[in-house]
């Protein structure tokens, strides 16, 4: 319909004030560079038809794939946050002089933007060939080094982050927000190289305290931290471009700094609702549609109120 002009004719025939094309992005359904090409193909149509809107926008789609806008925003938020929310995993964006304060020989995590889930995440320790993927350098360097372009995505860039041991021992909390409401909380952890996901329980806060009452308080702190992150992200200068869909909902993946009463939560990754695995069979009651229904209602209200 797009290439033949039928889509343009169909939209004009509807005679409505607003037409929204919802772009579901889960990766597997799109061929290589297919979604990026779709946005490029739709741009002329959006220019011709002012009532046509793509959701999410191309700007937010690019921000998600770049990853840097999300990480940089969470860095800024942590710097201005109260002490309880101020812990932050260190990141070096792989540009210029290395900013990662990791002693030589210690573990670090290397990641790539424009990535395919965990396929572009590696834990490295000491000098490895993976370091050649990074364009940053330690100490003084007269001439910068150019990295080899990636075969599947020439514009992709590798960066690295501080390794936090609780990734392996505690796992990641997956907090689903619809607006400011927590819809579900899952926890995931690799067990024998297999990712296991389930609904969170009080026992998942035993690293903080053996008291069930204190565990429940820590769980509430996790919810409060998630809401704080979303509120602060929507207050960022680039929120309209990079975080617009957070108005409707988001999944925030959250880690913990250490297994002790001093352990604090920190944001690991933002996964937008339009490309987030809701993990319904693991965290929601049968028929597993609760999150989708809530999200759909809020999305409809958001789109109807923003012409």
mmCIF file of C-alpha atoms in Angstrom:
data_model
loop_
_atom_site.group_PDB
_atom_site.id
_atom_site.type_symbol
_atom_site.label_atom_id
_atom_site.label_comp_id
_atom_site.label_asym_id
_atom_site.label_seq_id
_atom_site.Cartn_x
_atom_site.Cartn_y
_atom_site.Cartn_z
ATOM 1 C CA UNK A 1 0.000 0.000 0.000
ATOM 2 C CA UNK A 2 2.840 2.375 0.804
ATOM 3 C CA UNK A 3 4.797 1.996 -2.432
ATOM 4 C CA UNK A 4 1.738 1.930 -4.683
ATOM 5 C CA UNK A 5 0.126 5.029 -3.181
ATOM 6 C CA UNK A 6 -2.869 3.103 -1.867
ATOM 7 C CA UNK A 7 -2.075 4.067 1.729
ATOM 8 C CA UNK A 8 -2.191 7.765 0.846
ATOM 9 C CA UNK A 9 -5.534 7.297 -0.900
ATOM 10 C CA UNK A 10 -6.901 5.296 2.035
ATOM 11 C CA UNK A 11 -5.919 7.934 4.608
ATOM 12 C CA UNK A 12 -7.367 10.764 2.538
ATOM 13 C CA UNK A 13 -10.594 8.818 2.123
ATOM 14 C CA UNK A 14 -11.058 8.450 5.883
ATOM 15 C CA UNK A 15 -11.547 12.231 6.276
ATOM 16 C CA UNK A 16 -10.474 12.149 9.930
ATOM 17 C CA UNK A 17 -8.546 14.759 11.907
ATOM 18 C CA UNK A 18 -5.809 12.359 12.962
ATOM 19 C CA UNK A 19 -4.458 9.062 11.680
ATOM 20 C CA UNK A 20 -1.910 7.197 13.780
ATOM 21 C CA UNK A 21 0.358 4.491 12.423
ATOM 22 C CA UNK A 22 1.450 2.418 15.409
ATOM 23 C CA UNK A 23 4.877 0.918 14.754
ATOM 24 C CA UNK A 24 5.372 -2.211 16.851
ATOM 25 C CA UNK A 25 9.082 -2.909 17.137
ATOM 26 C CA UNK A 26 10.021 -6.301 18.498
ATOM 27 C CA UNK A 27 12.920 -6.903 16.138
ATOM 28 C CA UNK A 28 12.203 -10.404 14.894
ATOM 29 C CA UNK A 29 9.332 -9.323 12.642
ATOM 30 C CA UNK A 30 11.517 -6.894 10.695
ATOM 31 C CA UNK A 31 14.164 -7.828 8.165
ATOM 32 C CA UNK A 32 17.632 -6.264 8.322
ATOM 33 C CA UNK A 33 17.252 -2.447 8.370
ATOM 34 C CA UNK A 34 13.576 -2.951 7.523
ATOM 35 C CA UNK A 35 12.178 -0.694 10.226
ATOM 36 C CA UNK A 36 14.633 2.113 9.522
ATOM 37 C CA UNK A 37 13.656 1.911 5.858
ATOM 38 C CA UNK A 38 9.969 1.984 6.802
ATOM 39 C CA UNK A 39 10.444 5.291 8.638
ATOM 40 C CA UNK A 40 12.316 6.724 5.650
ATOM 41 C CA UNK A 41 9.549 5.613 3.294
ATOM 42 C CA UNK A 42 6.866 7.131 5.522
ATOM 43 C CA UNK A 43 8.505 10.563 5.848
ATOM 44 C CA UNK A 44 7.247 11.901 2.474
ATOM 45 C CA UNK A 45 3.739 10.677 3.290
ATOM 46 C CA UNK A 46 3.790 12.426 6.677
ATOM 47 C CA UNK A 47 4.911 15.619 4.943
ATOM 48 C CA UNK A 48 2.008 15.425 2.492
ATOM 49 C CA UNK A 49 -0.622 14.429 5.058
ATOM 50 C CA UNK A 50 -0.421 16.629 8.192
ATOM 51 C CA UNK A 51 -3.018 14.472 9.941
ATOM 52 C CA UNK A 52 -0.735 11.418 9.760
ATOM 53 C CA UNK A 53 1.400 10.613 12.769
ATOM 54 C CA UNK A 54 3.872 7.796 13.385
ATOM 55 C CA UNK A 55 3.976 6.384 16.893
ATOM 56 C CA UNK A 56 6.616 6.098 18.157
ATOM 57 C CA UNK A 57 8.342 8.906 16.319
ATOM 58 C CA UNK A 58 11.451 8.377 14.238
ATOM 59 C CA UNK A 59 13.385 10.464 16.789
ATOM 60 C CA UNK A 60 12.507 8.110 19.634
ATOM 61 C CA UNK A 61 13.155 5.050 17.491
ATOM 62 C CA UNK A 62 16.674 6.345 16.835
ATOM 63 C CA UNK A 63 17.215 7.210 20.517
ATOM 64 C CA UNK A 64 16.299 3.654 21.501
ATOM 65 C CA UNK A 65 18.744 2.151 19.028
ATOM 66 C CA UNK A 66 21.556 4.565 19.880
ATOM 67 C CA UNK A 67 21.160 3.777 23.616
ATOM 68 C CA UNK A 68 23.384 6.748 24.511
ATOM 69 C CA UNK A 69 20.463 9.180 25.104
ATOM 70 C CA UNK A 70 18.978 6.793 27.690
ATOM 71 C CA UNK A 71 22.271 6.150 29.485
ATOM 72 C CA UNK A 72 23.328 9.808 29.476
ATOM 73 C CA UNK A 73 19.934 10.886 30.827
ATOM 74 C CA UNK A 74 20.078 8.370 33.684
ATOM 75 C CA UNK A 75 23.618 9.574 34.445
ATOM 76 C CA UNK A 76 22.371 13.170 34.707
ATOM 77 C CA UNK A 77 19.434 12.127 36.870
ATOM 78 C CA UNK A 78 21.693 10.250 39.307
ATOM 79 C CA UNK A 79 24.013 13.256 39.693
ATOM 80 C CA UNK A 80 21.119 15.466 40.791
ATOM 81 C CA UNK A 81 19.235 12.804 42.779
ATOM 82 C CA UNK A 82 18.936 12.451 46.565
ATOM 83 C CA UNK A 83 21.497 10.003 48.054
ATOM 84 C CA UNK A 84 19.066 7.064 48.036
ATOM 85 C CA UNK A 85 18.777 7.284 44.226
ATOM 86 C CA UNK A 86 22.258 8.581 43.409
ATOM 87 C CA UNK A 87 24.142 5.326 42.772
ATOM 88 C CA UNK A 88 25.064 4.813 39.131
ATOM 89 C CA UNK A 89 26.882 2.114 37.216
ATOM 90 C CA UNK A 90 29.839 3.745 35.418
ATOM 91 C CA UNK A 91 29.774 3.933 31.628
ATOM 92 C CA UNK A 92 32.388 4.858 29.034
ATOM 93 C CA UNK A 93 30.805 5.630 25.667
ATOM 94 C CA UNK A 94 33.896 4.447 23.818
ATOM 95 C CA UNK A 95 34.779 7.927 22.554
ATOM 96 C CA UNK A 96 38.085 9.685 23.324
ATOM 97 C CA UNK A 97 39.837 9.079 26.625
ATOM 98 C CA UNK A 98 38.352 6.184 28.586
ATOM 99 C CA UNK A 99 36.213 7.349 31.511
ATOM 100 C CA UNK A 100 35.652 3.943 33.086
ATOM 101 C CA UNK A 101 37.372 3.670 36.447
ATOM 102 C CA UNK A 102 37.961 -0.100 36.327
ATOM 103 C CA UNK A 103 41.295 -1.437 37.655
ATOM 104 C CA UNK A 104 43.333 -3.353 35.100
ATOM 105 C CA UNK A 105 42.314 -7.001 35.007
ATOM 106 C CA UNK A 106 38.877 -6.431 36.537
ATOM 107 C CA UNK A 107 35.686 -7.429 34.770
ATOM 108 C CA UNK A 108 33.726 -4.975 32.651
ATOM 109 C CA UNK A 109 30.739 -5.285 30.336
ATOM 110 C CA UNK A 110 31.035 -4.402 26.659
ATOM 111 C CA UNK A 111 27.858 -3.582 24.738
ATOM 112 C CA UNK A 112 26.839 -2.335 21.320
ATOM 113 C CA UNK A 113 24.134 0.060 20.279
ATOM 114 C CA UNK A 114 21.870 -0.963 17.393
ATOM 115 C CA UNK A 115 21.971 -4.318 19.152
ATOM 116 C CA UNK A 116 19.997 -7.534 19.062
ATOM 117 C CA UNK A 117 19.098 -8.297 22.692
ATOM 118 C CA UNK A 118 21.926 -10.085 24.504
ATOM 119 C CA UNK A 119 23.737 -10.988 21.269
ATOM 120 C CA UNK A 120 25.825 -7.831 21.557
ATOM 121 C CA UNK A 121 26.644 -7.956 25.276
ATOM 122 C CA UNK A 122 29.853 -9.525 26.575
ATOM 123 C CA UNK A 123 31.634 -9.689 29.915
ATOM 124 C CA UNK A 124 35.376 -9.235 29.465
ATOM 125 C CA UNK A 125 38.210 -9.529 31.958
ATOM 126 C CA UNK A 126 41.713 -8.298 31.278
ATOM 127 C CA UNK A 127 43.073 -7.672 27.761
ATOM 128 C CA UNK A 128 40.907 -9.389 25.142
ATOM 129 C CA UNK A 129 40.216 -9.038 21.456
ATOM 130 C CA UNK A 130 36.887 -7.426 22.347
ATOM 131 C CA UNK A 131 38.761 -4.307 23.473
ATOM 132 C CA UNK A 132 39.607 -3.628 19.828
ATOM 133 C CA UNK A 133 35.921 -2.905 19.298
ATOM 134 C CA UNK A 134 36.249 0.181 21.545
ATOM 135 C CA UNK A 135 37.479 3.496 20.151
ATOM 136 C CA UNK A 136 38.342 4.924 23.585
ATOM 137 C CA UNK A 137 41.888 4.853 24.924
ATOM 138 C CA UNK A 138 43.626 4.934 28.310
ATOM 139 C CA UNK A 139 46.419 7.383 29.116
ATOM 140 C CA UNK A 140 47.805 9.708 26.457
ATOM 141 C CA UNK A 141 47.249 9.002 22.794
ATOM 142 C CA UNK A 142 48.441 11.178 19.930
ATOM 143 C CA UNK A 143 46.464 9.534 17.151
ATOM 144 C CA UNK A 144 42.946 8.217 17.540
ATOM 145 C CA UNK A 145 42.156 4.680 16.463
ATOM 146 C CA UNK A 146 39.330 3.865 14.070
ATOM 147 C CA UNK A 147 37.348 0.708 14.771
ATOM 148 C CA UNK A 148 36.209 -1.675 12.061
ATOM 149 C CA UNK A 149 32.568 -1.091 10.991
ATOM 150 C CA UNK A 150 30.057 -3.763 11.933
ATOM 151 C CA UNK A 151 28.814 -5.927 9.068
ATOM 152 C CA UNK A 152 25.145 -5.763 10.052
ATOM 153 C CA UNK A 153 25.113 -2.090 11.128
ATOM 154 C CA UNK A 154 28.021 0.116 9.937
ATOM 155 C CA UNK A 155 27.005 3.008 12.226
ATOM 156 C CA UNK A 156 26.970 0.855 15.385
ATOM 157 C CA UNK A 157 29.372 1.684 18.199
ATOM 158 C CA UNK A 158 30.655 -0.421 21.077
ATOM 159 C CA UNK A 159 30.903 0.981 24.604
ATOM 160 C CA UNK A 160 31.654 -0.511 27.991
ATOM 161 C CA UNK A 161 30.277 -0.378 31.498
ATOM 162 C CA UNK A 162 31.274 -1.226 35.038
ATOM 163 C CA UNK A 163 30.592 -4.850 35.947
ATOM 164 C CA UNK A 164 28.319 -5.091 38.986
ATOM 165 C CA UNK A 165 28.433 -8.577 40.624
ATOM 166 C CA UNK A 166 24.767 -8.462 41.620
ATOM 167 C CA UNK A 167 23.820 -8.955 37.953
ATOM 168 C CA UNK A 168 24.717 -12.600 38.513
ATOM 169 C CA UNK A 169 23.732 -13.083 42.154
ATOM 170 C CA UNK A 170 20.526 -11.024 42.453
ATOM 171 C CA UNK A 171 19.534 -10.485 38.828
ATOM 172 C CA UNK A 172 17.513 -7.651 37.324
ATOM 173 C CA UNK A 173 14.168 -6.299 38.459
ATOM 174 C CA UNK A 174 11.833 -5.665 35.509
ATOM 175 C CA UNK A 175 9.342 -2.987 36.533
ATOM 176 C CA UNK A 176 6.479 -2.328 34.118
ATOM 177 C CA UNK A 177 4.882 1.101 34.422
ATOM 178 C CA UNK A 178 1.661 2.232 32.770
ATOM 179 C CA UNK A 179 1.659 5.948 33.319
ATOM 180 C CA UNK A 180 2.818 6.249 36.914
ATOM 181 C CA UNK A 181 1.249 2.958 37.992
ATOM 182 C CA UNK A 182 3.305 -0.186 38.541
ATOM 183 C CA UNK A 183 1.542 -2.937 36.572
ATOM 184 C CA UNK A 184 3.922 -5.778 37.332
ATOM 185 C CA UNK A 185 7.394 -6.547 38.652
ATOM 186 C CA UNK A 186 9.424 -9.445 37.356
ATOM 187 C CA UNK A 187 12.915 -10.584 38.218
ATOM 188 C CA UNK A 188 15.306 -12.245 35.800
ATOM 189 C CA UNK A 189 18.604 -14.021 36.292
ATOM 190 C CA UNK A 190 20.830 -16.267 34.237
ATOM 191 C CA UNK A 191 20.951 -19.774 35.703
ATOM 192 C CA UNK A 192 23.342 -22.147 33.906
ATOM 193 C CA UNK A 193 23.440 -19.746 30.940
ATOM 194 C CA UNK A 194 19.652 -19.751 30.653
ATOM 195 C CA UNK A 195 17.567 -16.672 31.446
ATOM 196 C CA UNK A 196 14.921 -17.406 34.058
ATOM 197 C CA UNK A 197 12.068 -14.956 34.634
ATOM 198 C CA UNK A 198 9.371 -14.969 37.306
ATOM 199 C CA UNK A 199 7.179 -12.646 39.306
ATOM 200 C CA UNK A 200 9.001 -10.928 42.149
ATOM 201 C CA UNK A 201 8.422 -11.974 45.774
ATOM 202 C CA UNK A 202 9.491 -10.644 49.175
ATOM 203 C CA UNK A 203 12.298 -13.211 49.215
ATOM 204 C CA UNK A 204 13.911 -11.397 46.285
ATOM 205 C CA UNK A 205 14.857 -8.634 48.714
ATOM 206 C CA UNK A 206 16.526 -10.952 51.238
ATOM 207 C CA UNK A 207 19.874 -9.388 50.290
ATOM 208 C CA UNK A 208 18.630 -6.272 52.081
ATOM 209 C CA UNK A 209 17.121 -7.821 55.221
ATOM 210 C CA UNK A 210 15.823 -11.106 56.634
ATOM 211 C CA UNK A 211 12.784 -9.282 58.011
ATOM 212 C CA UNK A 212 9.718 -9.642 55.786
ATOM 213 C CA UNK A 213 8.540 -6.201 56.848
ATOM 214 C CA UNK A 214 11.845 -4.656 55.750
ATOM 215 C CA UNK A 215 11.769 -6.644 52.518
ATOM 216 C CA UNK A 216 8.340 -5.218 51.730
ATOM 217 C CA UNK A 217 9.629 -1.723 52.438
ATOM 218 C CA UNK A 218 12.483 -2.323 49.999
ATOM 219 C CA UNK A 219 9.992 -3.514 47.408
ATOM 220 C CA UNK A 220 8.057 -0.281 47.859
ATOM 221 C CA UNK A 221 11.326 1.618 47.460
ATOM 222 C CA UNK A 222 11.817 -0.168 44.131
ATOM 223 C CA UNK A 223 8.406 1.057 42.959
ATOM 224 C CA UNK A 224 9.130 4.598 44.162
ATOM 225 C CA UNK A 225 12.510 4.555 42.415
ATOM 226 C CA UNK A 226 10.869 3.463 39.151
ATOM 227 C CA UNK A 227 8.366 6.305 39.297
ATOM 228 C CA UNK A 228 11.122 8.773 40.143
ATOM 229 C CA UNK A 229 13.136 7.652 37.121
ATOM 230 C CA UNK A 230 10.183 8.035 34.764
ATOM 231 C CA UNK A 231 9.283 11.477 36.130
ATOM 232 C CA UNK A 232 12.853 12.715 35.789
ATOM 233 C CA UNK A 233 13.233 11.266 32.293
ATOM 234 C CA UNK A 234 10.113 13.111 31.162
ATOM 235 C CA UNK A 235 11.650 16.308 32.570
ATOM 236 C CA UNK A 236 14.818 15.978 30.457
ATOM 237 C CA UNK A 237 15.508 18.679 27.828
ATOM 238 C CA UNK A 238 15.293 16.067 25.058
ATOM 239 C CA UNK A 239 12.218 14.315 26.481
ATOM 240 C CA UNK A 240 9.942 15.184 23.568
ATOM 241 C CA UNK A 241 12.282 13.482 21.117
ATOM 242 C CA UNK A 242 13.797 10.673 23.161
ATOM 243 C CA UNK A 243 11.217 9.809 25.828
ATOM 244 C CA UNK A 244 7.795 10.747 24.458
ATOM 245 C CA UNK A 245 6.323 7.244 24.803
ATOM 246 C CA UNK A 246 7.223 7.160 28.511
ATOM 247 C CA UNK A 247 4.127 9.299 29.016
ATOM 248 C CA UNK A 248 2.169 6.117 28.304
ATOM 249 C CA UNK A 249 4.438 3.509 29.824
ATOM 250 C CA UNK A 250 7.856 1.917 30.019
ATOM 251 C CA UNK A 251 9.673 -1.104 31.371
ATOM 252 C CA UNK A 252 12.609 -0.108 33.535
ATOM 253 C CA UNK A 253 15.223 -2.771 34.152
ATOM 254 C CA UNK A 254 16.799 -2.120 37.539
ATOM 255 C CA UNK A 255 19.887 -3.440 39.297
ATOM 256 C CA UNK A 256 21.111 -3.196 42.871
ATOM 257 C CA UNK A 257 24.503 -1.819 43.863
ATOM 258 C CA UNK A 258 25.400 -4.474 46.458
ATOM 259 C CA UNK A 259 23.932 -7.272 48.565
ATOM 260 C CA UNK A 260 23.747 -5.515 51.916
ATOM 261 C CA UNK A 261 21.530 -3.075 53.833
ATOM 262 C CA UNK A 262 23.473 -0.375 51.957
ATOM 263 C CA UNK A 263 22.345 -1.684 48.570
ATOM 264 C CA UNK A 264 20.716 0.937 46.344
ATOM 265 C CA UNK A 265 18.708 0.615 43.141
ATOM 266 C CA UNK A 266 19.905 1.990 39.805
ATOM 267 C CA UNK A 267 18.545 2.022 36.269
ATOM 268 C CA UNK A 268 20.070 -0.516 33.896
ATOM 269 C CA UNK A 269 17.996 -0.043 30.782
ATOM 270 C CA UNK A 270 14.777 1.477 29.499
ATOM 271 C CA UNK A 271 12.613 -0.698 27.305
ATOM 272 C CA UNK A 272 9.733 1.157 25.696
ATOM 273 C CA UNK A 273 6.279 -0.340 25.857
ATOM 274 C CA UNK A 274 6.085 -0.620 22.069
ATOM 275 C CA UNK A 275 9.059 -2.981 21.984
ATOM 276 C CA UNK A 276 9.063 -4.431 25.504
ATOM 277 C CA UNK A 277 8.524 -8.065 26.323
ATOM 278 C CA UNK A 278 5.816 -7.864 28.982
ATOM 279 C CA UNK A 279 6.706 -11.395 30.134
ATOM 280 C CA UNK A 280 2.966 -11.991 30.704
ATOM 281 C CA UNK A 281 3.111 -15.733 31.318
ATOM 282 C CA UNK A 282 5.624 -15.176 34.124
ATOM 283 C CA UNK A 283 4.347 -12.060 35.896
ATOM 284 C CA UNK A 284 0.623 -11.726 35.109
ATOM 285 C CA UNK A 285 -2.438 -13.833 35.949
ATOM 286 C CA UNK A 286 -4.254 -15.781 33.241
ATOM 287 C CA UNK A 287 -5.285 -14.660 30.566
ATOM 288 C CA UNK A 288 -2.148 -12.475 30.715
ATOM 289 C CA UNK A 289 -3.783 -9.432 29.097
ATOM 290 C CA UNK A 290 -3.917 -7.059 32.071
ATOM 291 C CA UNK A 291 -0.887 -4.987 31.064
ATOM 292 C CA UNK A 292 -1.897 -4.760 27.393
ATOM 293 C CA UNK A 293 -5.411 -3.599 28.237
ATOM 294 C CA UNK A 294 -4.169 -0.911 30.619
ATOM 295 C CA UNK A 295 -1.526 0.223 28.167
ATOM 296 C CA UNK A 296 -4.036 0.335 25.306
ATOM 297 C CA UNK A 297 -6.434 2.546 27.263
ATOM 298 C CA UNK A 298 -3.713 5.003 28.298
ATOM 299 C CA UNK A 299 -2.267 5.055 24.773
ATOM 300 C CA UNK A 300 -5.685 5.830 23.277
ATOM 301 C CA UNK A 301 -6.170 8.705 25.722
ATOM 302 C CA UNK A 302 -2.670 10.025 25.000
ATOM 303 C CA UNK A 303 -3.115 9.975 21.229
ATOM 304 C CA UNK A 304 -6.622 11.433 21.373
ATOM 305 C CA UNK A 305 -5.426 14.328 23.501
ATOM 306 C CA UNK A 306 -2.380 15.198 21.364
ATOM 307 C CA UNK A 307 -3.385 16.353 17.913
#
